[in-house]
Tab-separated table of C-alpha atoms in Angstrom:
chain	number	residue	atom	x	y	z
A	1	LEU	CA	34.033	3.502	-83.839
A	2	ALA	CA	36.303	6.260	-82.724
A	3	LYS	CA	36.303	9.471	-84.759
A	4	THR	CA	39.579	10.348	-86.440
A	5	THR	CA	41.012	13.637	-87.654
A	6	GLN	CA	43.701	13.899	-90.353
A	7	PRO	CA	45.155	16.757	-92.357
A	8	ILE	CA	43.273	17.158	-95.641
A	9	SER	CA	46.442	17.326	-97.700
A	10	MET	CA	50.220	17.277	-97.531
A	11	ASP	CA	52.968	18.078	-99.985
A	12	SER	CA	56.442	16.551	-100.104
A	13	TYR	CA	59.392	15.972	-102.411
A	14	GLU	CA	61.014	12.825	-103.557
A	15	GLY	CA	63.456	11.356	-101.061
A	16	GLN	CA	61.947	13.050	-98.010
A	17	GLU	CA	60.378	11.354	-95.026
A	18	VAL	CA	56.651	11.998	-94.683
A	19	ASN	CA	54.807	11.827	-91.371
A	20	ILE	CA	51.006	11.868	-91.390
A	21	THR	CA	49.419	12.285	-87.994
A	22	CYS	CA	45.945	11.072	-87.101
A	23	SER	CA	44.074	12.237	-83.976
A	24	HIS	CA	41.728	9.844	-82.248
A	25	ASN	CA	41.013	11.294	-78.784
A	26	ASN	CA	38.155	8.864	-78.063
A	27	ILE	CA	40.009	5.700	-78.849
A	28	ALA	CA	38.760	2.769	-76.787
A	29	THR	CA	40.796	0.183	-74.927
A	30	ASN	CA	40.262	-2.568	-77.485
A	31	ASP	CA	40.665	-0.358	-80.567
A	32	TYR	CA	43.415	-0.903	-83.130
A	33	ILE	CA	44.769	1.708	-85.553
A	34	THR	CA	44.844	0.783	-89.211
A	35	TRP	CA	46.087	2.750	-92.228
A	36	TYR	CA	45.032	2.289	-95.866
A	37	GLN	CA	46.451	3.804	-99.039
A	38	GLN	CA	44.406	4.538	-102.123
A	39	PHE	CA	45.726	5.398	-105.576
A	40	PRO	CA	43.458	7.002	-108.204
A	41	SER	CA	41.105	4.551	-109.881
A	42	GLN	CA	42.020	1.772	-107.436
A	43	GLY	CA	40.555	0.386	-104.255
A	44	PRO	CA	42.235	1.067	-100.897
A	45	ARG	CA	45.204	-1.057	-99.947
A	46	PHE	CA	46.056	-2.057	-96.380
A	47	ILE	CA	49.398	-0.554	-95.267
A	48	ILE	CA	49.888	-1.192	-91.567
A	49	GLN	CA	48.106	-1.834	-88.301
A	50	GLY	CA	49.051	-1.399	-84.689
A	51	TYR	CA	47.889	-1.198	-81.104
A	52	LYS	CA	50.665	0.581	-79.216
A	53	THR	CA	54.312	1.763	-79.432
A	54	LYS	CA	55.842	1.152	-82.857
A	55	VAL	CA	55.105	-1.155	-85.768
A	56	THR	CA	57.272	-1.372	-88.852
A	57	ASN	CA	56.920	-3.243	-92.121
A	58	GLU	CA	58.505	-3.013	-95.523
A	59	VAL	CA	56.318	-0.099	-96.516
A	60	ALA	CA	55.913	2.145	-93.486
A	61	SER	CA	56.224	2.627	-89.741
A	62	LEU	CA	53.426	3.397	-87.342
A	63	PHE	CA	54.165	5.289	-84.160
A	64	ILE	CA	51.624	5.260	-81.352
A	65	PRO	CA	52.316	7.213	-78.107
A	66	ALA	CA	51.463	5.810	-74.712
A	67	ASP	CA	48.110	7.610	-74.458
A	68	ARG	CA	47.109	6.304	-77.907
A	69	LYS	CA	45.159	9.462	-78.622
A	70	SER	CA	47.075	9.966	-81.849
A	71	SER	CA	49.204	8.009	-84.269
A	72	THR	CA	51.726	8.834	-86.953
A	73	LEU	CA	52.224	7.037	-90.217
A	74	SER	CA	55.812	7.474	-91.375
A	75	LEU	CA	56.810	6.914	-94.985
A	76	PRO	CA	60.581	6.874	-95.440
A	77	ARG	CA	62.123	8.435	-98.557
A	78	VAL	CA	58.933	8.910	-100.536
A	79	SER	CA	58.832	8.636	-104.299
A	80	LEU	CA	56.412	9.951	-106.889
A	81	SER	CA	54.525	6.681	-106.686
A	82	ASP	CA	53.617	7.366	-103.049
A	83	THR	CA	51.235	10.100	-104.217
A	84	ALA	CA	47.903	8.829	-102.922
A	85	VAL	CA	45.204	9.291	-100.307
A	86	TYR	CA	45.982	7.847	-96.897
A	87	TYR	CA	43.219	6.820	-94.513
A	88	CYS	CA	43.491	6.343	-90.753
A	89	LEU	CA	40.876	4.002	-89.215
A	90	VAL	CA	40.327	3.187	-85.579
A	91	GLY	CA	38.226	0.374	-84.184
A	92	ASP	CA	38.006	-2.947	-82.367
A	93	ILE	CA	39.115	-5.421	-85.007
A	94	ARG	CA	37.582	-8.247	-82.986
A	95	ALA	CA	34.152	-6.648	-82.762
A	96	GLN	CA	31.422	-7.800	-85.107
A	97	GLY	CA	30.706	-4.211	-86.086
A	98	PHE	CA	34.203	-3.503	-87.327
A	99	GLN	CA	33.281	-4.529	-90.840
A	100	LYS	CA	31.845	-1.051	-91.143
A	101	LEU	CA	35.250	0.449	-91.733
A	102	VAL	CA	34.893	4.232	-91.475
A	103	PHE	CA	37.365	5.798	-93.884
A	104	GLY	CA	36.684	9.509	-93.563
A	105	THR	CA	38.109	11.811	-96.215
A	106	GLY	CA	41.758	10.853	-95.661
A	107	THR	CA	44.977	12.803	-96.333
A	108	ARG	CA	45.941	13.545	-99.911
A	109	LEU	CA	49.718	13.275	-100.240
A	110	LEU	CA	51.312	14.832	-103.253
A	111	VAL	CA	54.960	13.993	-103.905
A	112	SER	CA	56.780	16.230	-106.368
A	113	PRO	CA	60.109	15.768	-108.132
B	1	GLY	CA	43.129	-14.312	-110.557
B	2	ALA	CA	45.035	-13.410	-107.431
B	3	GLY	CA	43.003	-10.371	-106.497
B	4	VAL	CA	39.420	-9.199	-106.182
B	5	SER	CA	37.903	-8.739	-109.618
B	6	GLN	CA	34.998	-6.430	-110.353
B	7	SER	CA	32.988	-5.942	-113.501
B	8	PRO	CA	32.141	-3.871	-115.341
B	9	ARG	CA	34.846	-1.322	-114.559
B	10	TYR	CA	32.684	1.443	-116.044
B	11	LYS	CA	28.935	1.599	-116.440
B	12	VAL	CA	26.803	4.414	-117.824
B	13	ALA	CA	23.116	4.139	-117.177
B	14	LYS	CA	20.144	6.313	-117.979
B	15	ARG	CA	18.105	7.420	-115.007
B	16	GLY	CA	15.551	4.725	-114.213
B	17	GLN	CA	17.545	1.807	-115.562
B	18	ASP	CA	18.533	-1.174	-113.462
B	19	VAL	CA	22.209	-2.097	-113.135
B	20	ALA	CA	24.082	-5.082	-111.811
B	21	LEU	CA	27.646	-4.987	-110.595
B	22	ARG	CA	29.658	-8.175	-110.112
B	23	CYS	CA	32.408	-9.044	-107.638
B	24	ASP	CA	34.665	-12.068	-107.742
B	25	PRO	CA	36.433	-12.206	-104.356
B	26	ILE	CA	39.739	-13.892	-103.685
B	27	SER	CA	39.178	-17.665	-103.689
B	28	GLY	CA	38.459	-18.988	-100.234
B	29	HIS	CA	37.713	-15.634	-98.673
B	30	VAL	CA	34.830	-15.955	-96.247
B	31	SER	CA	33.864	-12.319	-95.869
B	32	LEU	CA	32.791	-9.974	-98.646
B	33	PHE	CA	32.003	-6.274	-98.403
B	34	TRP	CA	30.530	-3.614	-100.658
B	35	TYR	CA	31.440	0.026	-100.311
B	36	GLN	CA	30.326	3.164	-102.134
B	37	GLN	CA	32.775	5.933	-102.850
B	38	ALA	CA	31.633	9.328	-104.036
B	39	LEU	CA	34.044	11.661	-105.744
B	40	GLY	CA	36.527	13.152	-103.333
B	41	GLN	CA	35.201	11.115	-100.384
B	42	GLY	CA	36.329	8.020	-98.606
B	43	PRO	CA	34.568	4.697	-99.126
B	44	GLU	CA	31.343	4.206	-97.189
B	45	PHE	CA	30.084	0.821	-96.040
B	46	LEU	CA	27.068	-0.664	-97.776
B	47	THR	CA	26.781	-4.324	-96.838
B	48	TYR	CA	28.661	-7.379	-95.532
B	49	PHE	CA	28.468	-11.125	-96.243
B	50	GLN	CA	29.871	-14.013	-94.364
B	51	ASN	CA	29.795	-16.843	-96.888
B	52	GLU	CA	26.283	-16.660	-98.368
B	53	ALA	CA	24.744	-14.951	-95.340
B	54	GLN	CA	24.193	-11.219	-95.520
B	55	LEU	CA	24.948	-10.229	-91.917
B	56	ASP	CA	24.800	-6.509	-92.261
B	57	LYS	CA	23.021	-4.368	-94.820
B	58	SER	CA	22.642	-1.277	-92.760
B	59	GLY	CA	24.606	0.876	-95.192
B	60	LEU	CA	22.382	0.302	-98.201
B	61	PRO	CA	20.964	3.760	-98.941
B	62	SER	CA	17.514	2.663	-100.080
B	63	ASP	CA	15.410	-0.339	-100.962
B	64	ARG	CA	16.548	0.138	-104.575
B	65	PHE	CA	19.859	-1.386	-103.563
B	66	PHE	CA	20.067	-5.160	-103.283
B	67	ALA	CA	23.084	-7.456	-102.842
B	68	GLU	CA	23.379	-11.184	-102.954
B	69	ARG	CA	26.053	-13.884	-102.702
B	70	PRO	CA	24.051	-17.054	-103.255
B	71	GLU	CA	26.882	-19.618	-103.237
B	72	GLY	CA	29.234	-17.838	-100.913
B	73	SER	CA	31.659	-16.724	-103.592
B	74	VAL	CA	30.624	-14.301	-106.388
B	75	SER	CA	28.476	-11.407	-105.293
B	76	THR	CA	26.220	-9.082	-107.220
B	77	LEU	CA	25.168	-5.587	-106.233
B	78	LYS	CA	21.945	-4.572	-107.977
B	79	ILE	CA	20.595	-1.038	-108.164
B	80	GLN	CA	17.060	-0.649	-109.416
B	81	ARG	CA	15.616	2.485	-111.011
B	82	THR	CA	18.968	4.280	-110.853
B	83	GLN	CA	19.095	7.928	-109.831
B	84	GLN	CA	21.763	10.524	-110.457
B	85	GLU	CA	22.791	10.462	-106.838
B	86	ASP	CA	23.731	6.770	-107.314
B	87	SER	CA	26.711	7.892	-109.436
B	88	ALA	CA	29.780	6.687	-107.595
B	89	VAL	CA	32.472	4.044	-107.538
B	90	TYR	CA	31.291	0.809	-106.038
B	91	LEU	CA	34.076	-1.103	-104.310
B	92	CYS	CA	34.059	-4.756	-103.396
B	93	ALA	CA	36.423	-6.179	-100.797
B	94	SER	CA	37.060	-9.579	-99.321
B	95	SER	CA	38.729	-10.996	-96.246
B	96	LEU	CA	39.891	-14.503	-95.397
B	97	ALA	CA	38.600	-14.446	-91.828
B	98	ASP	CA	35.000	-14.679	-90.750
B	99	ARG	CA	35.388	-11.245	-89.262
B	100	VAL	CA	37.510	-8.284	-90.124
B	101	THR	CA	40.970	-8.254	-88.607
B	102	GLY	CA	42.019	-5.091	-90.323
B	103	GLU	CA	43.172	-6.179	-93.763
B	104	LEU	CA	40.547	-6.079	-96.456
B	105	PHE	CA	41.521	-6.767	-100.088
B	106	PHE	CA	39.763	-4.337	-102.396
B	107	GLY	CA	38.965	-4.598	-106.078
B	108	GLU	CA	39.484	-1.704	-108.462
B	109	GLY	CA	35.831	-0.784	-108.316
B	110	SER	CA	32.996	-0.279	-110.738
B	111	ARG	CA	32.418	3.345	-111.690
B	112	LEU	CA	28.694	4.016	-112.236
B	113	THR	CA	27.566	7.180	-114.010
B	114	VAL	CA	23.850	7.809	-114.098
B	115	LEU	CA	22.727	10.357	-116.729
């Protein structure tokens, strides 16, 4: 599984757009990029997954440049309830070993009024 | 229920006691996972079941940890002779597919405190 690097923490204010970048220089050809969100006292929750270019859903967008060595999770107009830890995971989702999701320490996002 | 259910939510044990943590996955989900999350850290993989078969237990930290899923639905994580370093949140997750496609559904976890 490719190693990922994320900022330890980020601060933002309500209504702003937040971009969290994850570096994964050793990403392999078959690897996908997956982001999870975790609120205090809860288990992680799947946010978005992508392979290349851009993926958008009702919660977030995921931007992946052509070289795929990094990715950016974009949260539009954050609210206080977006305060959480965000994890970037990289791996071959079709490989038998992918069940060993490697979460790392994630990025702690704090949204203030 | 609609989600993954874990019990107990909180467990306090004296060092040396045995504990059992239960996980009810989403109905029909083939794959079940256990993770351990220490304070301030991300979850770490413990073990994986596909139906009743335990296909990977490489993350279990010692032979004091044992997991089972005898009928392919409910799973139990048992920790024998608990130690203080076992204090953590134990997360259970399930997935519909027979292998992970990226989306795991996690329970709220069982917080174990060993005194």
